Short mmCIF file of C-alpha atoms and ligand atoms in Angstrom, two decimals:
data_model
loop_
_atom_site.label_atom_id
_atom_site.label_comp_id
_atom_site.label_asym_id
_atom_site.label_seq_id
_atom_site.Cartn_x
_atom_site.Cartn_y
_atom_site.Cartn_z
CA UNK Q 20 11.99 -29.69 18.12
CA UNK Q 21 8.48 -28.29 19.69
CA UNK Q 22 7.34 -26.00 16.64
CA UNK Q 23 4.34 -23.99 17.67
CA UNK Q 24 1.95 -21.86 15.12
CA UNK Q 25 0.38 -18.66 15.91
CA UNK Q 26 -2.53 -18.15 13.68
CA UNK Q 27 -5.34 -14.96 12.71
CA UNK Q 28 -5.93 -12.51 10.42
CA UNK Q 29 -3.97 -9.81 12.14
CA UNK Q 30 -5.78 -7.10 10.59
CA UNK Q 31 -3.63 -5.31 12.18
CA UNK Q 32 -1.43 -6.61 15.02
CA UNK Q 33 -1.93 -5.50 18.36
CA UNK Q 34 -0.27 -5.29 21.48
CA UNK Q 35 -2.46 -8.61 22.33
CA UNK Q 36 -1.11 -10.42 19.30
CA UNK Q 37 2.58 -9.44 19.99
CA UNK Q 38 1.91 -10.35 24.04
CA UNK Q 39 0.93 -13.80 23.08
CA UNK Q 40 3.75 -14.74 20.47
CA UNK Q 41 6.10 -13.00 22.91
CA UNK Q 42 4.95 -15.78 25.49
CA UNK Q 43 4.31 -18.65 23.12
CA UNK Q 44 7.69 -18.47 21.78
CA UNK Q 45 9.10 -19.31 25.58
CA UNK Q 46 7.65 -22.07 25.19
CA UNK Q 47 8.73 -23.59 21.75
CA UNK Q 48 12.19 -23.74 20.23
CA UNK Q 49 10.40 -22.75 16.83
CA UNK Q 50 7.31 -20.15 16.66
CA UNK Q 51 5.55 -19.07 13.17
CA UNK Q 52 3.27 -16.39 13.19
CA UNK Q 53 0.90 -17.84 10.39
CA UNK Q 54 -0.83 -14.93 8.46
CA UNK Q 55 -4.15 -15.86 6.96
CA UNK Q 56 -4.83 -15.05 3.30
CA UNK Q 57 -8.31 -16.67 3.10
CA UNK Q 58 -10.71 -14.21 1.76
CA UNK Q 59 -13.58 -14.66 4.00
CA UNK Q 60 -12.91 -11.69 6.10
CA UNK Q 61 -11.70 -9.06 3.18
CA UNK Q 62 -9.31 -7.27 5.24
CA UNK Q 63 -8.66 -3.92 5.78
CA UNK Q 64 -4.80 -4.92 5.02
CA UNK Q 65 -2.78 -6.49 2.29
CA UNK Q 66 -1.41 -9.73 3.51
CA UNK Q 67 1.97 -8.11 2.60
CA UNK Q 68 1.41 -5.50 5.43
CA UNK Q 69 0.22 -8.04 8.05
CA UNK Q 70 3.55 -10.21 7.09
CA UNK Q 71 5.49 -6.95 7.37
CA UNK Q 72 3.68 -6.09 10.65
CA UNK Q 73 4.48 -9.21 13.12
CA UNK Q 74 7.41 -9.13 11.31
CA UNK Q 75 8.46 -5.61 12.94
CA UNK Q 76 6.78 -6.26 16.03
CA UNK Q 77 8.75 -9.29 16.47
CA UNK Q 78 11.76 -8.86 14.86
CA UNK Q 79 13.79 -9.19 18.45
CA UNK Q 80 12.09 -12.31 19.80
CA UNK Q 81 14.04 -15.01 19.34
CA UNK Q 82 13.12 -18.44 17.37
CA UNK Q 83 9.85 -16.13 15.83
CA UNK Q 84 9.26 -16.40 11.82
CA UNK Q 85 6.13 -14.95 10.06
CA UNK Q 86 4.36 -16.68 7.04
CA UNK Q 87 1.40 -16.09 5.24
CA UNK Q 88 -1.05 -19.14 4.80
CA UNK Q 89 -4.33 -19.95 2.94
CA UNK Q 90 -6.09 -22.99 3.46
CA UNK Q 91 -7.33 -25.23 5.90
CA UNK Q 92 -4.97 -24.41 9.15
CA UNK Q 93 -4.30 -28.64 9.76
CA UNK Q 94 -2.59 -28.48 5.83
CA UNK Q 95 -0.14 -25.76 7.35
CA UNK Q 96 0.64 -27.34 10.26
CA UNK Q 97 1.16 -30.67 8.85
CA UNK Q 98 3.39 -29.35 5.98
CA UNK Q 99 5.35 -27.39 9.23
CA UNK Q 100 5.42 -30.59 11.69
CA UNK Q 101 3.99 -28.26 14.00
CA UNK Q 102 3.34 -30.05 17.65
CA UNK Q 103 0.62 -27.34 18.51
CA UNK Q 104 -0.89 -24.14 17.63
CA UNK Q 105 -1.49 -21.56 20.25
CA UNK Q 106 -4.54 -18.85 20.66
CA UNK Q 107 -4.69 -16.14 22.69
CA UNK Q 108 -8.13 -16.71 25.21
CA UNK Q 109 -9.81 -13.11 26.36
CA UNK Q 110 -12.99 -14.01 27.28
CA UNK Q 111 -15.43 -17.00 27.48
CA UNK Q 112 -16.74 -16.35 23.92
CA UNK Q 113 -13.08 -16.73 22.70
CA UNK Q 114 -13.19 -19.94 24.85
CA UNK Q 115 -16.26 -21.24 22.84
CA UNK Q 116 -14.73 -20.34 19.54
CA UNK Q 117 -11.47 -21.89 19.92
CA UNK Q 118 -13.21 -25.03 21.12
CA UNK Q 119 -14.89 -25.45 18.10
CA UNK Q 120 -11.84 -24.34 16.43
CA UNK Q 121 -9.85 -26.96 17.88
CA UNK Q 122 -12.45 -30.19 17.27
CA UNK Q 123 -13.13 -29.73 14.14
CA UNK Q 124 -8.97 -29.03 13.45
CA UNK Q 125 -8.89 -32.84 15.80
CA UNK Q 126 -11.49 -34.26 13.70
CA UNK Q 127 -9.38 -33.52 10.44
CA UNK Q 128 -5.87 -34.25 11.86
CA UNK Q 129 -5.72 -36.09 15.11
CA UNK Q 130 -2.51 -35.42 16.40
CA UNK Q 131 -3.66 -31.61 16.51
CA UNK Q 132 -2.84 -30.46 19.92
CA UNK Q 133 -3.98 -26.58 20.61
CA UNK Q 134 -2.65 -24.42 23.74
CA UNK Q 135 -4.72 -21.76 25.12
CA UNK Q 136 -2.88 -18.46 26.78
CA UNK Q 137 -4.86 -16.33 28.69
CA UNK Q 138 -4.62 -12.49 27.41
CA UNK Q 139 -3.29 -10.02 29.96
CA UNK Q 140 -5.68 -8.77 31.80
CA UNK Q 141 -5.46 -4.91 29.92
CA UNK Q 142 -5.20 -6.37 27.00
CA UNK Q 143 -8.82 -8.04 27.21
CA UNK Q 144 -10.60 -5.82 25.41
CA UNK Q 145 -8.64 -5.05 22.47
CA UNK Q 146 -9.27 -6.05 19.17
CA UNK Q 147 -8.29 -5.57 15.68
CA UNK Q 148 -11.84 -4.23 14.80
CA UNK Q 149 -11.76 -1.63 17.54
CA UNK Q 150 -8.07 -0.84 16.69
CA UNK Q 151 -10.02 0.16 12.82
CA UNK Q 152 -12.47 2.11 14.14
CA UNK Q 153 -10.78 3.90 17.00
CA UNK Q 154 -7.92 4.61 14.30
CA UNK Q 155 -10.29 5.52 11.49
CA UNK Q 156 -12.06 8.54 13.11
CA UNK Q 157 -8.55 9.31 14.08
CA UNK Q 158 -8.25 8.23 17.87
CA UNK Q 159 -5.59 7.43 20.01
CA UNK Q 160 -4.59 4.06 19.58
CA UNK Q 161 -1.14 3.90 21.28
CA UNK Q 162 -2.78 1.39 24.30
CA UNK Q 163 -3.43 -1.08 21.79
CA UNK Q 164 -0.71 -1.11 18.69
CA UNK Q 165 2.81 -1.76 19.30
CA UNK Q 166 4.89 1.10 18.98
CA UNK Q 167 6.56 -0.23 15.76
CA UNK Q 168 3.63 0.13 13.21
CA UNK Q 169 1.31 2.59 15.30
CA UNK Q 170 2.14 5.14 12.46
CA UNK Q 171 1.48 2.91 9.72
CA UNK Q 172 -1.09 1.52 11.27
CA UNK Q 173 -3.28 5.19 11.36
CA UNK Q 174 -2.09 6.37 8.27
CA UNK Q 175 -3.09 3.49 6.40
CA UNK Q 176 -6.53 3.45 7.99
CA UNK Q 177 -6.82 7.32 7.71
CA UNK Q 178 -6.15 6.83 4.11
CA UNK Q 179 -8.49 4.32 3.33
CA UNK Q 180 -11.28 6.33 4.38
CA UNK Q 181 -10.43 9.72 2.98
CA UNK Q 182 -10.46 7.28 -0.37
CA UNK Q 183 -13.48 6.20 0.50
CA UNK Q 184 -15.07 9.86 1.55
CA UNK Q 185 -13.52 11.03 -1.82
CA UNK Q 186 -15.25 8.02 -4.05
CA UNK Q 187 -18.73 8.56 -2.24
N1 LIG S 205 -5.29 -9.78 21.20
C1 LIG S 205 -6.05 -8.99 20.46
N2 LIG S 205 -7.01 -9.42 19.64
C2 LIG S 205 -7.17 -10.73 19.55
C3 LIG S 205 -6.41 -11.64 20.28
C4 LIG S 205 -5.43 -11.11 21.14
N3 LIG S 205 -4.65 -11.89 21.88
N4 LIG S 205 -6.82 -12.88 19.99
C5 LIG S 205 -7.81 -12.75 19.10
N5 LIG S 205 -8.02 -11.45 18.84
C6 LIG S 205 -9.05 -10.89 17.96
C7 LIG S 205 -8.55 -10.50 16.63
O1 LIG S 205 -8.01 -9.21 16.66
C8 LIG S 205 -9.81 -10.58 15.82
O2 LIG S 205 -10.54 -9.42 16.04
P1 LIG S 205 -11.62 -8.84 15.04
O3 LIG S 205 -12.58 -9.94 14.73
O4 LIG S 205 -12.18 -7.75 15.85
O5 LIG S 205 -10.88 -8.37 13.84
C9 LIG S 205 -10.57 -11.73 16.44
O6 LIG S 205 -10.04 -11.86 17.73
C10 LIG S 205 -10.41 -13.06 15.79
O7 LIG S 205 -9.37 -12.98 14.89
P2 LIG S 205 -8.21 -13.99 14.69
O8 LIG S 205 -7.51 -14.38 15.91
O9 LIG S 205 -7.38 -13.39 13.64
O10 LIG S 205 -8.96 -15.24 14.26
P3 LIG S 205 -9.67 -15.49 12.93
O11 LIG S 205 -11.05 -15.86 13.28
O12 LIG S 205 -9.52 -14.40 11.96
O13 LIG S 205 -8.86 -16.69 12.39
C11 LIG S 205 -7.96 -18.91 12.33
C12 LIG S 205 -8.68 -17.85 13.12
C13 LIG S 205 -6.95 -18.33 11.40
C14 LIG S 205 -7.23 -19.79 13.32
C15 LIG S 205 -9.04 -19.73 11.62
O14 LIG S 205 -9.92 -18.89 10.91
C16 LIG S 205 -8.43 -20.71 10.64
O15 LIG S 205 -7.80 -21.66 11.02
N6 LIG S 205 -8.63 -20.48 9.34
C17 LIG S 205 -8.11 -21.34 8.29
C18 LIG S 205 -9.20 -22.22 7.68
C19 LIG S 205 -9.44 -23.36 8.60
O16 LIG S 205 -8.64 -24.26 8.72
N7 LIG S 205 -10.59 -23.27 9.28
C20 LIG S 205 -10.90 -24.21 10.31
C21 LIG S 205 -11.61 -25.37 9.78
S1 LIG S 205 -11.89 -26.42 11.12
#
């Protein structure tokens, strides 16, 4: 049984995201989307959204579940018997950071394996910052969210800063 784990912060999920668990889960018999509820990035989303989010963009790819973890990412995969996790890769300073990523996750737990999919190629500049700012001054971000939560997506984001106009 090769179980594979997706991690991020998915703050939201983009089209990138859903392209690489789309492709990753070809390649496993078991994929989980791991949501990550560490703090250190206070997201713009509730990690009940992002849950709910890859959970509706990927709700017709087979052998795909969605958790939410917190905590060192070896723990997770240990406690999953995971046999690698996979990152998308869309430009050399991705490369750099999942290097590092991936030898300090070795150093910890050395049967950590990590697999490296390179984005498609229109999907290389998207991010889930640029999907929060194009969608808080109210652009178009259909290119970039999956059709599923685009909707939720910009009226969440349009609502957190008319809160924030409103408190200022
Ligand atoms: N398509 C679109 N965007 C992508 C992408 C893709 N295929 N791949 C990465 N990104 C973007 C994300 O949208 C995000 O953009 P943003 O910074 O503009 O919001 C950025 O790349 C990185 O986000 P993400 O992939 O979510 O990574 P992360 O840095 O938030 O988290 C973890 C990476 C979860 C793997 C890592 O932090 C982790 O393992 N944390 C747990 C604690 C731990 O074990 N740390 C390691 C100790 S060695």
């Amino acid at each position: 049984m090769r179980t594979f784990i997706y991690p991020g912060s998915f703050d939201p999920f983009t089209k990138g995201h859903a392209d690489i668990a789309r492709r990753a889960a070809l390649l496993c018999d078991r994929l989980i989307v791991a949501v990550m509820t560490n703090k250190s990035k206070s997201p713009a989303f509730s990690t009940e959204d992002r849950v709910w989010m890859a959970t509706e963009c990927l709700k017709n790819v087979p052998g795909v579940s969605v958790s939410a973890f917190g905590g060192l990412l070896v723990n997770f995969y240990k406690e999953n018997g995971a046999t690698a996790v996979v990152r998308g890769l869309r430009s050399e300073s991705d490369f750099r950071f999942e290097a590092e990523l991936a030898a300090a996750n070795k150093l910890l737990y050395p049967s950590f394996e990590m697999l490296l999919l390179p984005c498609r190629s229109d999907l290389t500049f998207t991010s889930s910052s640029i999907v929060r700012e194009v969608a808080t001054y109210g652009g178009d971000i259909t290119n970039m969210v999956p059709d599923e939560i685009r909707s939720f997506v910009a009226e969440h984001l349009r609502r957190t800063v008319e809160g924030e106009e409103n408190h200022a």
